[in-house]
Coordinates of C-alpha atoms in Angstrom, one line a residue:
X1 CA -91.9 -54.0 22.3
X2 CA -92.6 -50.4 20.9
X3 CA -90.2 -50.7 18.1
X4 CA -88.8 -53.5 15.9
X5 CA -85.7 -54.1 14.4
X6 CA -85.0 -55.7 11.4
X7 CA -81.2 -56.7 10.1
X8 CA -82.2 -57.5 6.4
X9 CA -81.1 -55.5 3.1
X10 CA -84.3 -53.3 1.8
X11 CA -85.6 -54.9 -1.3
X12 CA -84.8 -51.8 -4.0
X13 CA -81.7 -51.8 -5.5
X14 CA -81.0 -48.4 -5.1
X15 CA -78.7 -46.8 -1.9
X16 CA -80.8 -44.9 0.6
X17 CA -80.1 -42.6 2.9
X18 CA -79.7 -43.0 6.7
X19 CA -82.7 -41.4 8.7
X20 CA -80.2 -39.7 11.5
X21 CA -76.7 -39.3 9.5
X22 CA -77.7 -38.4 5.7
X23 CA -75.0 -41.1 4.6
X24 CA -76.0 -43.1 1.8
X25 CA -75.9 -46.9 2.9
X26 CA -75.5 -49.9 0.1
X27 CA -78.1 -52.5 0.2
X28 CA -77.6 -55.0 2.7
X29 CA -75.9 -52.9 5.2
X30 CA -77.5 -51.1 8.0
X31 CA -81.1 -51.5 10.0
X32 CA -84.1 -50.7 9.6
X33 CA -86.3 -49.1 12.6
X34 CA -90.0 -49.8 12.6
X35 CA -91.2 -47.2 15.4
X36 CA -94.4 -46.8 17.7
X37 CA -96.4 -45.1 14.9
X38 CA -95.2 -47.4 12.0
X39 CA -92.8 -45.1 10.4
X40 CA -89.7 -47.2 9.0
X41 CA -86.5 -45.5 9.2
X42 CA -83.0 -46.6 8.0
X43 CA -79.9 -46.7 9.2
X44 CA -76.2 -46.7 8.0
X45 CA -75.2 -48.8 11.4
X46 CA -75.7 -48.5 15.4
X47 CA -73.8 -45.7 15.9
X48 CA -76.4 -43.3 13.8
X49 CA -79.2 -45.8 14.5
X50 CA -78.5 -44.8 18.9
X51 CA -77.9 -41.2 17.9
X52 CA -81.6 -41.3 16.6
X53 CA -83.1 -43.3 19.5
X54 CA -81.4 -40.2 21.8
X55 CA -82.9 -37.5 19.6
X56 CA -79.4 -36.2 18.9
X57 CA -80.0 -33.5 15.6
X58 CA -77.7 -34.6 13.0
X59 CA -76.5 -31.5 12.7
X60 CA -74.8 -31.6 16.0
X61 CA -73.0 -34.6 15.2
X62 CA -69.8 -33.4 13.1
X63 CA -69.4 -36.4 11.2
X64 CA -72.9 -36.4 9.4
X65 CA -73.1 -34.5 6.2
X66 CA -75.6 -32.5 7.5
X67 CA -73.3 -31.3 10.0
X68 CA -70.2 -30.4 6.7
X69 CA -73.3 -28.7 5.1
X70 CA -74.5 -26.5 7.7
X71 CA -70.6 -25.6 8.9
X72 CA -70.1 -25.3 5.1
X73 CA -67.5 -27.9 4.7
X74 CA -69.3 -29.4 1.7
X75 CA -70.2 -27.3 -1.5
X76 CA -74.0 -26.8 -2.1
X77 CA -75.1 -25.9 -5.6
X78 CA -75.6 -22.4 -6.1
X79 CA -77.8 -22.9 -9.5
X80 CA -80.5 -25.2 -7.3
X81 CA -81.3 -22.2 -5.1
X82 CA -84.8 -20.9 -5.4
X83 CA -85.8 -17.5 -7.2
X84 CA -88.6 -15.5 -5.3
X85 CA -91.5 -14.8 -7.7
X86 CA -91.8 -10.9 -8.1
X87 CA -95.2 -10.2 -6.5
X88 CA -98.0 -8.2 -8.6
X89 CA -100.4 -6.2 -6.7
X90 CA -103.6 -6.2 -8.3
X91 CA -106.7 -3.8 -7.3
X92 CA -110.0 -5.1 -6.9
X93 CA -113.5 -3.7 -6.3
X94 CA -115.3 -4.1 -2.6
X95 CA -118.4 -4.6 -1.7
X96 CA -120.1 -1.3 -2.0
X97 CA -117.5 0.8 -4.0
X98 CA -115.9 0.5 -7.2
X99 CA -112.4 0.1 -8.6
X100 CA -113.3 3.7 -10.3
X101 CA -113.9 5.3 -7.2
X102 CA -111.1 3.4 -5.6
X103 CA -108.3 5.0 -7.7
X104 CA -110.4 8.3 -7.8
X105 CA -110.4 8.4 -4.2
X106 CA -106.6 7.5 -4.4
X107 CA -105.5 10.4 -6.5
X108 CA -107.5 12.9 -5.2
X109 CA -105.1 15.6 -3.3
X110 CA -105.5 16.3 0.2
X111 CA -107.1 20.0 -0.1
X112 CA -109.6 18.2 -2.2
X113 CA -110.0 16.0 0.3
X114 CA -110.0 18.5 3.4
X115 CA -112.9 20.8 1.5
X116 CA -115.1 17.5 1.3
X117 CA -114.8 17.0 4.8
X118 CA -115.6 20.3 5.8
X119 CA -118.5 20.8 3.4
X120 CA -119.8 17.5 5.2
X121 CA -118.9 18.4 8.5
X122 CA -121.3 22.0 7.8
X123 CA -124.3 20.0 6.2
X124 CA -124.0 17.7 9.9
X125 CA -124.1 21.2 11.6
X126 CA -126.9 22.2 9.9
X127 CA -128.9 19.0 10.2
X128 CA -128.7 19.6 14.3
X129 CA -129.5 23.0 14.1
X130 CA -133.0 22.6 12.3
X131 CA -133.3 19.5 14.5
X132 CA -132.8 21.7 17.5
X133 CA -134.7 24.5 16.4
X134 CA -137.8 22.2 15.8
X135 CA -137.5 20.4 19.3
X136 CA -137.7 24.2 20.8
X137 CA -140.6 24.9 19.0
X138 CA -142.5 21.9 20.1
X139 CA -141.3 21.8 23.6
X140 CA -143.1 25.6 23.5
X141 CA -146.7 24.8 22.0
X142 CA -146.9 21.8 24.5
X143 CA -146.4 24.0 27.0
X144 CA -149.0 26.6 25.7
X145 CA -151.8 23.7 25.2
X146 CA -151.3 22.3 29.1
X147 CA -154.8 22.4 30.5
X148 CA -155.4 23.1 34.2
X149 CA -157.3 19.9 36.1
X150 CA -158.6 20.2 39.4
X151 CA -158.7 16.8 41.8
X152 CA -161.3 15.9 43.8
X153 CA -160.3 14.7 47.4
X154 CA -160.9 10.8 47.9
X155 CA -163.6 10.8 50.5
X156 CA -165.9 13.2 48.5
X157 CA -165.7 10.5 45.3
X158 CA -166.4 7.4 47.4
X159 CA -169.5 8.9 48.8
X160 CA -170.2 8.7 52.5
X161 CA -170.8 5.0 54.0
X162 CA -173.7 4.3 56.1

């Protein structure tokens, strides 16, 4: 078998609820399900103990409290619901840069910000142009210092054969 049942009472004295229809069950009533994996679950009687074997939500089953508390039926406490903790944004330094320049770089205003990038866009400009300029004038001494070489044919360096 891949499940047992067992029809005894648990041994706590307290109710408990049923896995599949969320009705609190006195001790001594009910089942309990042992399934494949060794989870024990409870139940009230057959009826929600077969609902679970099925799979059938609880919620779909309009006589489970689950299914009076989603359909509002039942009253939930308001008080028990959960406040969102405010989130505080904090800054922190990165590798490389810190929180100073961070929050300098942050308020600075755009024209600030355009004149730095144009200022480094001319100093890139001017980088290529020297760079440029001194390629030309290499290119044009190497071509001033190429020395003429004459070749001597093949035959006339092998010598004659006898």
């Amino acid at each position: 078998f891949f499940f047992l049942m067992i029809r005894r009472p648990p041994r706590s004295t307290q109710s408990r609820s049923s896995a599949a229809s969320d009705v609190y069950k006195r001790q001594g009533k009910g089942f309990k399900y042992v399934s494949k994996d060794g989870k024990t679950h409870q139940f009230l009687n057959r009826k929600s103990g077969s609902h679970f074997l099925k799979k059938v939500r609880a919620q779909n089953i309009r006589w489970t409290i689950s299914w009076r508390r989603l359909n509002k039926k039942i009253k939930t406490d308001e008080a028990s619901k959960k406040r969102k903790k405010r989130v505080i944004r904090t800054q922190r330094a990165i590798v490389g840069i810190t929180l100073e320049d961070i929050q300098r770089k942050r308020s600075e205003k755009p024209q600030e910000r355009q004149a730095q990038r144009e200022q480094a866009l001319r100093e890139i400009k001017d980088r290529k142009a020297k760079v440029a300029a001194t390629k030309k004038k290499t290119t044009t001494t190497v071509k001033t210092t190429k020395v003429e070489t004459t070749t001597v044919p093949k035959k006339a360096a092998k010598g004659k054969k006898k």
